[in-house]
JSON list of C-alpha atoms in Angstrom, two decimals:
[
{"chain": "Z", "resi": 1, "resn": "GLY", "atom": "CA", "xyz": [112.41, 111.87, 166.35]},
{"chain": "Z", "resi": 2, "resn": "GLN", "atom": "CA", "xyz": [109.33, 112.58, 168.37]},
{"chain": "Z", "resi": 3, "resn": "GLN", "atom": "CA", "xyz": [109.52, 115.52, 170.74]},
{"chain": "Z", "resi": 4, "resn": "VAL", "atom": "CA", "xyz": [107.10, 116.48, 173.49]},
{"chain": "Z", "resi": 5, "resn": "MET", "atom": "CA", "xyz": [107.19, 120.02, 174.82]},
{"chain": "Z", "resi": 6, "resn": "GLN", "atom": "CA", "xyz": [105.61, 120.90, 178.14]},
{"chain": "Z", "resi": 7, "resn": "ILE", "atom": "CA", "xyz": [105.00, 124.27, 179.77]},
{"chain": "Z", "resi": 8, "resn": "PRO", "atom": "CA", "xyz": [105.34, 125.86, 182.18]},
{"chain": "Z", "resi": 9, "resn": "GLN", "atom": "CA", "xyz": [108.44, 124.37, 183.78]},
{"chain": "Z", "resi": 10, "resn": "TYR", "atom": "CA", "xyz": [107.46, 125.65, 187.21]},
{"chain": "Z", "resi": 11, "resn": "GLN", "atom": "CA", "xyz": [104.23, 126.89, 188.75]},
{"chain": "Z", "resi": 12, "resn": "HIS", "atom": "CA", "xyz": [103.76, 128.19, 192.26]},
{"chain": "Z", "resi": 13, "resn": "VAL", "atom": "CA", "xyz": [100.21, 128.78, 193.45]},
{"chain": "Z", "resi": 14, "resn": "GLN", "atom": "CA", "xyz": [98.34, 129.62, 196.58]},
{"chain": "Z", "resi": 15, "resn": "GLU", "atom": "CA", "xyz": [96.22, 126.81, 197.93]},
{"chain": "Z", "resi": 16, "resn": "GLY", "atom": "CA", "xyz": [92.80, 127.05, 196.34]},
{"chain": "Z", "resi": 17, "resn": "GLU", "atom": "CA", "xyz": [94.03, 128.51, 193.07]},
{"chain": "Z", "resi": 18, "resn": "ASP", "atom": "CA", "xyz": [93.77, 126.63, 189.80]},
{"chain": "Z", "resi": 19, "resn": "PHE", "atom": "CA", "xyz": [96.68, 125.15, 187.86]},
{"chain": "Z", "resi": 20, "resn": "THR", "atom": "CA", "xyz": [97.17, 124.12, 184.24]},
{"chain": "Z", "resi": 21, "resn": "THR", "atom": "CA", "xyz": [100.05, 122.46, 182.41]},
{"chain": "Z", "resi": 22, "resn": "TYR", "atom": "CA", "xyz": [100.23, 122.08, 178.64]},
{"chain": "Z", "resi": 23, "resn": "CYS", "atom": "CA", "xyz": [101.84, 119.53, 176.36]},
{"chain": "Z", "resi": 24, "resn": "ASN", "atom": "CA", "xyz": [102.55, 119.72, 172.67]},
{"chain": "Z", "resi": 25, "resn": "SER", "atom": "CA", "xyz": [103.94, 116.95, 170.47]},
{"chain": "Z", "resi": 26, "resn": "SER", "atom": "CA", "xyz": [105.87, 117.37, 167.24]},
{"chain": "Z", "resi": 27, "resn": "THR", "atom": "CA", "xyz": [103.99, 114.38, 165.80]},
{"chain": "Z", "resi": 28, "resn": "THR", "atom": "CA", "xyz": [100.51, 112.90, 166.02]},
{"chain": "Z", "resi": 29, "resn": "LEU", "atom": "CA", "xyz": [100.19, 110.61, 169.00]},
{"chain": "Z", "resi": 30, "resn": "SER", "atom": "CA", "xyz": [98.34, 107.34, 169.38]},
{"chain": "Z", "resi": 31, "resn": "ASN", "atom": "CA", "xyz": [97.74, 108.29, 172.98]},
{"chain": "Z", "resi": 32, "resn": "ILE", "atom": "CA", "xyz": [99.03, 110.60, 175.67]},
{"chain": "Z", "resi": 33, "resn": "GLN", "atom": "CA", "xyz": [99.57, 109.71, 179.29]},
{"chain": "Z", "resi": 34, "resn": "TRP", "atom": "CA", "xyz": [99.97, 111.83, 182.39]},
{"chain": "Z", "resi": 35, "resn": "TYR", "atom": "CA", "xyz": [102.13, 110.98, 185.38]},
{"chain": "Z", "resi": 36, "resn": "LYS", "atom": "CA", "xyz": [102.72, 112.56, 188.76]},
{"chain": "Z", "resi": 37, "resn": "GLN", "atom": "CA", "xyz": [106.02, 112.36, 190.58]},
{"chain": "Z", "resi": 38, "resn": "ARG", "atom": "CA", "xyz": [106.11, 113.42, 194.20]},
{"chain": "Z", "resi": 39, "resn": "PRO", "atom": "CA", "xyz": [109.39, 114.81, 195.53]},
{"chain": "Z", "resi": 40, "resn": "GLY", "atom": "CA", "xyz": [111.74, 111.89, 196.09]},
{"chain": "Z", "resi": 41, "resn": "GLY", "atom": "CA", "xyz": [109.34, 109.46, 194.45]},
{"chain": "Z", "resi": 42, "resn": "HIS", "atom": "CA", "xyz": [108.93, 107.76, 191.12]},
{"chain": "Z", "resi": 43, "resn": "PRO", "atom": "CA", "xyz": [106.43, 108.62, 188.37]},
{"chain": "Z", "resi": 44, "resn": "VAL", "atom": "CA", "xyz": [102.93, 107.30, 188.98]},
{"chain": "Z", "resi": 45, "resn": "PHE", "atom": "CA", "xyz": [100.39, 106.94, 186.21]},
{"chain": "Z", "resi": 46, "resn": "LEU", "atom": "CA", "xyz": [97.39, 109.25, 186.35]},
{"chain": "Z", "resi": 47, "resn": "ILE", "atom": "CA", "xyz": [95.49, 108.74, 183.12]},
{"chain": "Z", "resi": 48, "resn": "GLN", "atom": "CA", "xyz": [95.64, 107.90, 179.44]},
{"chain": "Z", "resi": 49, "resn": "LEU", "atom": "CA", "xyz": [93.84, 109.74, 176.65]},
{"chain": "Z", "resi": 50, "resn": "VAL", "atom": "CA", "xyz": [93.31, 107.99, 173.33]},
{"chain": "Z", "resi": 51, "resn": "LYS", "atom": "CA", "xyz": [90.54, 109.63, 171.34]},
{"chain": "Z", "resi": 52, "resn": "SER", "atom": "CA", "xyz": [90.69, 112.94, 169.48]},
{"chain": "Z", "resi": 53, "resn": "GLY", "atom": "CA", "xyz": [89.11, 115.67, 171.60]},
{"chain": "Z", "resi": 54, "resn": "GLU", "atom": "CA", "xyz": [88.79, 113.39, 174.61]},
{"chain": "Z", "resi": 55, "resn": "VAL", "atom": "CA", "xyz": [88.16, 114.90, 178.03]},
{"chain": "Z", "resi": 56, "resn": "LYS", "atom": "CA", "xyz": [88.49, 112.92, 181.25]},
{"chain": "Z", "resi": 57, "resn": "LYS", "atom": "CA", "xyz": [88.02, 113.98, 184.84]},
{"chain": "Z", "resi": 58, "resn": "GLN", "atom": "CA", "xyz": [89.39, 112.65, 188.08]},
{"chain": "Z", "resi": 59, "resn": "LYS", "atom": "CA", "xyz": [87.88, 114.60, 190.95]},
{"chain": "Z", "resi": 60, "resn": "ARG", "atom": "CA", "xyz": [89.56, 118.02, 190.70]},
{"chain": "Z", "resi": 61, "resn": "LEU", "atom": "CA", "xyz": [91.75, 117.03, 187.72]},
{"chain": "Z", "resi": 62, "resn": "THR", "atom": "CA", "xyz": [90.60, 117.52, 184.13]},
{"chain": "Z", "resi": 63, "resn": "PHE", "atom": "CA", "xyz": [92.58, 116.09, 181.22]},
{"chain": "Z", "resi": 64, "resn": "GLN", "atom": "CA", "xyz": [92.10, 117.04, 177.58]},
{"chain": "Z", "resi": 65, "resn": "PHE", "atom": "CA", "xyz": [93.45, 115.62, 174.33]},
{"chain": "Z", "resi": 66, "resn": "GLY", "atom": "CA", "xyz": [93.45, 117.91, 171.32]},
{"chain": "Z", "resi": 67, "resn": "GLU", "atom": "CA", "xyz": [91.47, 117.31, 168.15]},
{"chain": "Z", "resi": 68, "resn": "ALA", "atom": "CA", "xyz": [94.67, 116.73, 166.17]},
{"chain": "Z", "resi": 69, "resn": "LYS", "atom": "CA", "xyz": [96.03, 114.39, 168.87]},
{"chain": "Z", "resi": 70, "resn": "LYS", "atom": "CA", "xyz": [99.16, 116.50, 169.18]},
{"chain": "Z", "resi": 71, "resn": "ASN", "atom": "CA", "xyz": [98.45, 118.47, 172.32]},
{"chain": "Z", "resi": 72, "resn": "SER", "atom": "CA", "xyz": [97.04, 117.91, 175.76]},
{"chain": "Z", "resi": 73, "resn": "SER", "atom": "CA", "xyz": [96.42, 119.70, 179.02]},
{"chain": "Z", "resi": 74, "resn": "LEU", "atom": "CA", "xyz": [95.98, 118.93, 182.68]},
{"chain": "Z", "resi": 75, "resn": "HIS", "atom": "CA", "xyz": [93.94, 121.32, 184.78]},
{"chain": "Z", "resi": 76, "resn": "ILE", "atom": "CA", "xyz": [93.65, 121.14, 188.55]},
{"chain": "Z", "resi": 77, "resn": "THR", "atom": "CA", "xyz": [90.83, 123.06, 190.18]},
{"chain": "Z", "resi": 78, "resn": "ALA", "atom": "CA", "xyz": [91.31, 124.49, 193.67]},
{"chain": "Z", "resi": 79, "resn": "THR", "atom": "CA", "xyz": [94.77, 123.12, 194.34]},
{"chain": "Z", "resi": 80, "resn": "GLN", "atom": "CA", "xyz": [95.62, 121.50, 197.64]},
{"chain": "Z", "resi": 81, "resn": "THR", "atom": "CA", "xyz": [98.99, 120.92, 199.28]},
{"chain": "Z", "resi": 82, "resn": "THR", "atom": "CA", "xyz": [98.68, 117.25, 198.36]},
{"chain": "Z", "resi": 83, "resn": "ASP", "atom": "CA", "xyz": [98.86, 118.24, 194.69]},
{"chain": "Z", "resi": 84, "resn": "VAL", "atom": "CA", "xyz": [102.53, 119.19, 195.07]},
{"chain": "Z", "resi": 85, "resn": "GLY", "atom": "CA", "xyz": [104.83, 117.36, 192.67]},
{"chain": "Z", "resi": 86, "resn": "THR", "atom": "CA", "xyz": [106.00, 117.25, 189.09]},
{"chain": "Z", "resi": 87, "resn": "TYR", "atom": "CA", "xyz": [103.44, 116.46, 186.41]},
{"chain": "Z", "resi": 88, "resn": "PHE", "atom": "CA", "xyz": [104.71, 114.82, 183.25]},
{"chain": "Z", "resi": 89, "resn": "CYS", "atom": "CA", "xyz": [102.96, 114.17, 180.01]},
{"chain": "Z", "resi": 90, "resn": "ALA", "atom": "CA", "xyz": [104.21, 111.27, 177.92]},
{"chain": "Z", "resi": 91, "resn": "GLY", "atom": "CA", "xyz": [103.39, 110.60, 174.31]},
{"chain": "Z", "resi": 92, "resn": "ALA", "atom": "CA", "xyz": [103.10, 107.21, 172.68]},
{"chain": "Z", "resi": 93, "resn": "GLY", "atom": "CA", "xyz": [103.74, 106.85, 168.97]},
{"chain": "Z", "resi": 94, "resn": "GLY", "atom": "CA", "xyz": [101.70, 103.72, 168.60]},
{"chain": "Z", "resi": 95, "resn": "SER", "atom": "CA", "xyz": [104.03, 101.19, 166.99]},
{"chain": "Z", "resi": 96, "resn": "ASN", "atom": "CA", "xyz": [105.98, 100.27, 170.07]},
{"chain": "Z", "resi": 97, "resn": "TYR", "atom": "CA", "xyz": [105.93, 100.48, 173.80]},
{"chain": "Z", "resi": 98, "resn": "LYS", "atom": "CA", "xyz": [108.14, 103.55, 174.08]},
{"chain": "Z", "resi": 99, "resn": "LEU", "atom": "CA", "xyz": [107.04, 106.77, 175.72]},
{"chain": "Z", "resi": 100, "resn": "THR", "atom": "CA", "xyz": [108.47, 110.22, 175.11]},
{"chain": "Z", "resi": 101, "resn": "PHE", "atom": "CA", "xyz": [108.23, 112.35, 178.23]},
{"chain": "Z", "resi": 102, "resn": "GLY", "atom": "CA", "xyz": [107.78, 116.07, 178.41]},
{"chain": "Z", "resi": 103, "resn": "LYS", "atom": "CA", "xyz": [110.10, 118.04, 180.67]},
{"chain": "Z", "resi": 104, "resn": "GLY", "atom": "CA", "xyz": [107.46, 118.18, 183.38]},
{"chain": "Z", "resi": 105, "resn": "THR", "atom": "CA", "xyz": [105.86, 120.97, 185.36]},
{"chain": "Z", "resi": 106, "resn": "LEU", "atom": "CA", "xyz": [106.84, 121.32, 189.00]},
{"chain": "Z", "resi": 107, "resn": "LEU", "atom": "CA", "xyz": [103.86, 122.46, 191.02]},
{"chain": "Z", "resi": 108, "resn": "THR", "atom": "CA", "xyz": [104.32, 123.95, 194.45]},
{"chain": "Z", "resi": 109, "resn": "VAL", "atom": "CA", "xyz": [101.38, 125.01, 196.60]},
{"chain": "Z", "resi": 110, "resn": "ASN", "atom": "CA", "xyz": [101.56, 127.58, 199.34]},
{"chain": "Z", "resi": 111, "resn": "PRO", "atom": "CA", "xyz": [99.18, 126.72, 202.18]},
{"chain": "P", "resi": 1, "resn": "SER", "atom": "CA", "xyz": [99.40, 95.99, 186.57]},
{"chain": "P", "resi": 2, "resn": "ALA", "atom": "CA", "xyz": [102.99, 95.35, 187.55]},
{"chain": "P", "resi": 3, "resn": "VAL", "atom": "CA", "xyz": [105.02, 95.75, 190.71]},
{"chain": "P", "resi": 4, "resn": "ILE", "atom": "CA", "xyz": [108.71, 96.42, 190.27]},
{"chain": "P", "resi": 5, "resn": "SER", "atom": "CA", "xyz": [111.37, 95.94, 192.89]},
{"chain": "P", "resi": 6, "resn": "GLN", "atom": "CA", "xyz": [114.47, 97.98, 192.11]},
{"chain": "P", "resi": 7, "resn": "LYS", "atom": "CA", "xyz": [117.70, 97.94, 194.04]},
{"chain": "P", "resi": 8, "resn": "PRO", "atom": "CA", "xyz": [119.79, 99.47, 195.35]},
{"chain": "P", "resi": 9, "resn": "SER", "atom": "CA", "xyz": [117.66, 102.47, 196.23]},
{"chain": "P", "resi": 10, "resn": "ARG", "atom": "CA", "xyz": [120.74, 104.63, 196.52]},
{"chain": "P", "resi": 11, "resn": "ASP", "atom": "CA", "xyz": [124.50, 104.37, 196.44]},
{"chain": "P", "resi": 12, "resn": "ILE", "atom": "CA", "xyz": [127.58, 106.53, 196.66]},
{"chain": "P", "resi": 13, "resn": "CYS", "atom": "CA", "xyz": [130.35, 105.29, 194.41]},
{"chain": "P", "resi": 14, "resn": "GLN", "atom": "CA", "xyz": [133.93, 106.17, 193.65]},
{"chain": "P", "resi": 15, "resn": "ARG", "atom": "CA", "xyz": [134.74, 107.42, 190.18]},
{"chain": "P", "resi": 16, "resn": "GLY", "atom": "CA", "xyz": [136.10, 104.76, 187.88]},
{"chain": "P", "resi": 17, "resn": "THR", "atom": "CA", "xyz": [134.04, 101.99, 189.46]},
{"chain": "P", "resi": 18, "resn": "SER", "atom": "CA", "xyz": [130.87, 100.33, 188.18]},
{"chain": "P", "resi": 19, "resn": "LEU", "atom": "CA", "xyz": [127.44, 99.84, 189.70]},
{"chain": "P", "resi": 20, "resn": "THR", "atom": "CA", "xyz": [124.82, 97.29, 188.70]},
{"chain": "P", "resi": 21, "resn": "ILE", "atom": "CA", "xyz": [121.17, 98.11, 189.27]},
{"chain": "P", "resi": 22, "resn": "GLN", "atom": "CA", "xyz": [118.61, 95.33, 189.39]},
{"chain": "P", "resi": 23, "resn": "CYS", "atom": "CA", "xyz": [114.91, 95.32, 188.58]},
{"chain": "P", "resi": 24, "resn": "GLN", "atom": "CA", "xyz": [112.58, 92.46, 189.37]},
{"chain": "P", "resi": 25, "resn": "VAL", "atom": "CA", "xyz": [109.00, 92.48, 188.06]},
{"chain": "P", "resi": 26, "resn": "ASP", "atom": "CA", "xyz": [106.18, 90.46, 189.59]},
{"chain": "P", "resi": 27, "resn": "SER", "atom": "CA", "xyz": [104.91, 89.36, 186.17]},
{"chain": "P", "resi": 28, "resn": "GLN", "atom": "CA", "xyz": [106.31, 88.50, 182.77]},
{"chain": "P", "resi": 29, "resn": "VAL", "atom": "CA", "xyz": [106.72, 91.51, 180.48]},
{"chain": "P", "resi": 30, "resn": "THR", "atom": "CA", "xyz": [108.06, 91.74, 176.96]},
{"chain": "P", "resi": 31, "resn": "MET", "atom": "CA", "xyz": [109.96, 94.97, 177.26]},
{"chain": "P", "resi": 32, "resn": "MET", "atom": "CA", "xyz": [111.69, 96.76, 180.07]},
{"chain": "P", "resi": 33, "resn": "PHE", "atom": "CA", "xyz": [112.98, 100.29, 179.84]},
{"chain": "P", "resi": 34, "resn": "TRP", "atom": "CA", "xyz": [115.81, 102.04, 181.61]},
{"chain": "P", "resi": 35, "resn": "TYR", "atom": "CA", "xyz": [115.64, 105.78, 182.19]},
{"chain": "P", "resi": 36, "resn": "ARG", "atom": "CA", "xyz": [117.94, 108.39, 183.64]},
{"chain": "P", "resi": 37, "resn": "GLN", "atom": "CA", "xyz": [116.52, 111.37, 185.49]},
{"chain": "P", "resi": 38, "resn": "GLN", "atom": "CA", "xyz": [118.89, 114.12, 186.53]},
{"chain": "P", "resi": 39, "resn": "PRO", "atom": "CA", "xyz": [117.81, 116.28, 189.46]},
{"chain": "P", "resi": 40, "resn": "GLY", "atom": "CA", "xyz": [114.83, 118.43, 188.55]},
{"chain": "P", "resi": 41, "resn": "GLN", "atom": "CA", "xyz": [114.81, 117.11, 185.01]},
{"chain": "P", "resi": 42, "resn": "SER", "atom": "CA", "xyz": [112.65, 114.87, 182.88]},
{"chain": "P", "resi": 43, "resn": "LEU", "atom": "CA", "xyz": [113.10, 111.19, 182.16]},
{"chain": "P", "resi": 44, "resn": "THR", "atom": "CA", "xyz": [115.56, 110.34, 179.42]},
{"chain": "P", "resi": 45, "resn": "LEU", "atom": "CA", "xyz": [115.33, 106.87, 177.92]},
{"chain": "P", "resi": 46, "resn": "ILE", "atom": "CA", "xyz": [118.64, 105.03, 177.99]},
{"chain": "P", "resi": 47, "resn": "ALA", "atom": "CA", "xyz": [117.65, 101.77, 176.36]},
{"chain": "P", "resi": 48, "resn": "THR", "atom": "CA", "xyz": [114.97, 99.17, 175.82]},
{"chain": "P", "resi": 49, "resn": "ALA", "atom": "CA", "xyz": [115.75, 95.72, 177.17]},
{"chain": "P", "resi": 50, "resn": "ASN", "atom": "CA", "xyz": [114.31, 92.80, 175.26]},
{"chain": "P", "resi": 51, "resn": "GLN", "atom": "CA", "xyz": [114.50, 89.25, 176.49]},
{"chain": "P", "resi": 52, "resn": "GLY", "atom": "CA", "xyz": [116.64, 87.09, 174.26]},
{"chain": "P", "resi": 53, "resn": "SER", "atom": "CA", "xyz": [118.22, 89.89, 172.26]},
{"chain": "P", "resi": 54, "resn": "GLU", "atom": "CA", "xyz": [120.56, 92.80, 172.73]},
{"chain": "P", "resi": 55, "resn": "ALA", "atom": "CA", "xyz": [119.21, 95.95, 174.24]},
{"chain": "P", "resi": 56, "resn": "THR", "atom": "CA", "xyz": [118.34, 98.85, 171.95]},
{"chain": "P", "resi": 57, "resn": "TYR", "atom": "CA", "xyz": [120.10, 102.05, 172.96]},
{"chain": "P", "resi": 58, "resn": "GLU", "atom": "CA", "xyz": [118.94, 105.60, 172.42]},
{"chain": "P", "resi": 59, "resn": "SER", "atom": "CA", "xyz": [121.09, 108.26, 170.85]},
{"chain": "P", "resi": 60, "resn": "GLY", "atom": "CA", "xyz": [123.85, 109.31, 173.22]},
{"chain": "P", "resi": 61, "resn": "PHE", "atom": "CA", "xyz": [123.96, 106.05, 175.17]},
{"chain": "P", "resi": 62, "resn": "VAL", "atom": "CA", "xyz": [126.26, 103.15, 174.34]},
{"chain": "P", "resi": 63, "resn": "ILE", "atom": "CA", "xyz": [126.49, 99.55, 175.43]},
{"chain": "P", "resi": 64, "resn": "ASP", "atom": "CA", "xyz": [130.05, 99.85, 176.73]},
{"chain": "P", "resi": 65, "resn": "LYS", "atom": "CA", "xyz": [128.96, 102.50, 179.21]},
{"chain": "P", "resi": 66, "resn": "PHE", "atom": "CA", "xyz": [125.55, 101.07, 180.09]},
{"chain": "P", "resi": 67, "resn": "PRO", "atom": "CA", "xyz": [125.56, 97.30, 179.55]},
{"chain": "P", "resi": 68, "resn": "ILE", "atom": "CA", "xyz": [122.16, 95.72, 180.10]},
{"chain": "P", "resi": 69, "resn": "SER", "atom": "CA", "xyz": [121.18, 92.15, 180.79]},
{"chain": "P", "resi": 70, "resn": "ARG", "atom": "CA", "xyz": [117.72, 90.64, 180.33]},
{"chain": "P", "resi": 71, "resn": "PRO", "atom": "CA", "xyz": [118.01, 86.97, 181.19]},
{"chain": "P", "resi": 72, "resn": "ASN", "atom": "CA", "xyz": [114.27, 86.34, 181.46]},
{"chain": "P", "resi": 73, "resn": "LEU", "atom": "CA", "xyz": [110.89, 88.06, 181.24]},
{"chain": "P", "resi": 74, "resn": "THR", "atom": "CA", "xyz": [110.85, 89.26, 184.85]},
{"chain": "P", "resi": 75, "resn": "PHE", "atom": "CA", "xyz": [114.35, 90.57, 185.46]},
{"chain": "P", "resi": 76, "resn": "SER", "atom": "CA", "xyz": [116.86, 93.04, 184.08]},
{"chain": "P", "resi": 77, "resn": "THR", "atom": "CA", "xyz": [120.05, 94.76, 185.16]},
{"chain": "P", "resi": 78, "resn": "LEU", "atom": "CA", "xyz": [121.66, 98.01, 184.11]},
{"chain": "P", "resi": 79, "resn": "THR", "atom": "CA", "xyz": [125.34, 98.59, 184.81]},
{"chain": "P", "resi": 80, "resn": "VAL", "atom": "CA", "xyz": [126.80, 102.08, 184.92]},
{"chain": "P", "resi": 81, "resn": "SER", "atom": "CA", "xyz": [130.45, 101.52, 184.00]},
{"chain": "P", "resi": 82, "resn": "ASN", "atom": "CA", "xyz": [133.59, 103.50, 184.69]},
{"chain": "P", "resi": 83, "resn": "MET", "atom": "CA", "xyz": [131.57, 106.11, 186.54]},
{"chain": "P", "resi": 84, "resn": "SER", "atom": "CA", "xyz": [132.29, 109.81, 186.65]},
{"chain": "P", "resi": 85, "resn": "PRO", "atom": "CA", "xyz": [130.52, 112.55, 188.64]},
{"chain": "P", "resi": 86, "resn": "GLU", "atom": "CA", "xyz": [128.47, 113.32, 185.52]},
{"chain": "P", "resi": 87, "resn": "ASP", "atom": "CA", "xyz": [126.77, 109.94, 185.98]},
{"chain": "P", "resi": 88, "resn": "SER", "atom": "CA", "xyz": [125.26, 111.10, 189.26]},
{"chain": "P", "resi": 89, "resn": "SER", "atom": "CA", "xyz": [121.55, 110.80, 188.66]},
{"chain": "P", "resi": 90, "resn": "ILE", "atom": "CA", "xyz": [118.44, 108.79, 189.39]},
{"chain": "P", "resi": 91, "resn": "TYR", "atom": "CA", "xyz": [118.10, 105.63, 187.33]},
{"chain": "P", "resi": 92, "resn": "LEU", "atom": "CA", "xyz": [114.65, 104.14, 186.85]},
{"chain": "P", "resi": 93, "resn": "CYS", "atom": "CA", "xyz": [113.45, 100.92, 185.32]},
{"chain": "P", "resi": 94, "resn": "SER", "atom": "CA", "xyz": [110.01, 100.73, 183.81]},
{"chain": "P", "resi": 95, "resn": "VAL", "atom": "CA", "xyz": [107.68, 98.25, 182.17]},
{"chain": "P", "resi": 96, "resn": "THR", "atom": "CA", "xyz": [104.62, 98.59, 179.99]},
{"chain": "P", "resi": 97, "resn": "PRO", "atom": "CA", "xyz": [102.84, 95.25, 180.24]},
{"chain": "P", "resi": 98, "resn": "GLU", "atom": "CA", "xyz": [100.65, 95.96, 177.21]},
{"chain": "P", "resi": 99, "resn": "MET", "atom": "CA", "xyz": [101.37, 98.21, 174.24]},
{"chain": "P", "resi": 100, "resn": "ASP", "atom": "CA", "xyz": [99.95, 101.72, 174.50]},
{"chain": "P", "resi": 101, "resn": "THR", "atom": "CA", "xyz": [98.97, 101.34, 178.14]},
{"chain": "P", "resi": 102, "resn": "GLU", "atom": "CA", "xyz": [100.34, 102.75, 181.36]},
{"chain": "P", "resi": 103, "resn": "ALA", "atom": "CA", "xyz": [103.93, 102.37, 182.39]},
{"chain": "P", "resi": 104, "resn": "PHE", "atom": "CA", "xyz": [105.00, 101.18, 185.82]},
{"chain": "P", "resi": 105, "resn": "PHE", "atom": "CA", "xyz": [108.21, 102.33, 187.44]},
{"chain": "P", "resi": 106, "resn": "GLY", "atom": "CA", "xyz": [110.60, 100.99, 189.99]},
{"chain": "P", "resi": 107, "resn": "GLN", "atom": "CA", "xyz": [111.36, 103.14, 192.98]},
{"chain": "P", "resi": 108, "resn": "GLY", "atom": "CA", "xyz": [114.56, 104.40, 191.38]},
{"chain": "P", "resi": 109, "resn": "THR", "atom": "CA", "xyz": [118.24, 104.26, 192.23]},
{"chain": "P", "resi": 110, "resn": "ARG", "atom": "CA", "xyz": [119.80, 107.51, 193.38]},
{"chain": "P", "resi": 111, "resn": "LEU", "atom": "CA", "xyz": [123.43, 107.36, 192.35]},
{"chain": "P", "resi": 112, "resn": "THR", "atom": "CA", "xyz": [126.10, 109.77, 193.55]},
{"chain": "P", "resi": 113, "resn": "VAL", "atom": "CA", "xyz": [129.59, 109.48, 192.10]},
{"chain": "P", "resi": 114, "resn": "VAL", "atom": "CA", "xyz": [132.38, 111.11, 194.08]}
]
C-alpha cells in the first residue's frame, strides 16, 4: 500500500532560524496536503498542492510539490514561537477520499 | 468546509469495558474516517464509515474491536470494545466533504484505559 515518509521526526530551532520538513511517497500522488497540529490540538489543514512542481506560499511558509508528484517540502522562514507544533504531510491517491499521513515533524522553537 | 463536534473529549475507563465516541458534522458528507493517534505519533486510519453500508477497516483493525455506526450522513460513532491499556490513545474522526480536498477533524477523544 501507499507509504509516506517524513523527515526529520524532530527539529528544535532558535527563534528566527529557518525550518524545513520533507515528505516522500512510495507512489505518485494526485495531491499532497499539509497539516499543523498544535500540542493538545487536532490537525488543521494548511494547504494542498496538486500540480507537478507547484510552489505555494503562505506568509513565511513555502510549500513545494516535486516534479514527479512523489515528494514535497514545507519551509518556514524565520521561525516564531507560534510555529510550534507537529507538521504532517498527507498524500492522496486520487481514487478515493483517503489520506495517508506521514509520521510528522515536531517543531519546537526556543525564544 | 465542515465543523465536527466530537465527544467525549476525554475519558478514563476500566479495562474490559467499552467506550463509544460520537461525531456530529454540521453538513452531509459521504465518508467519515476514524483515526487513532498514539502520543507523539502520526495518525493511523482505523476505518472508513460509509452511510448505508458496513465500515471498511484497515489492516490490523477489526469490526469486533472497533464497531462503527453510520446511521445518516451527518453522524457516526466508534466504539472501542473490551478495552486494554494498549487502547489508550487519541481517537479522531474526520471528514473530507469533497474528494481530493482538505480534511476536517473533530477535536479528538483522549482515552486512558486503567
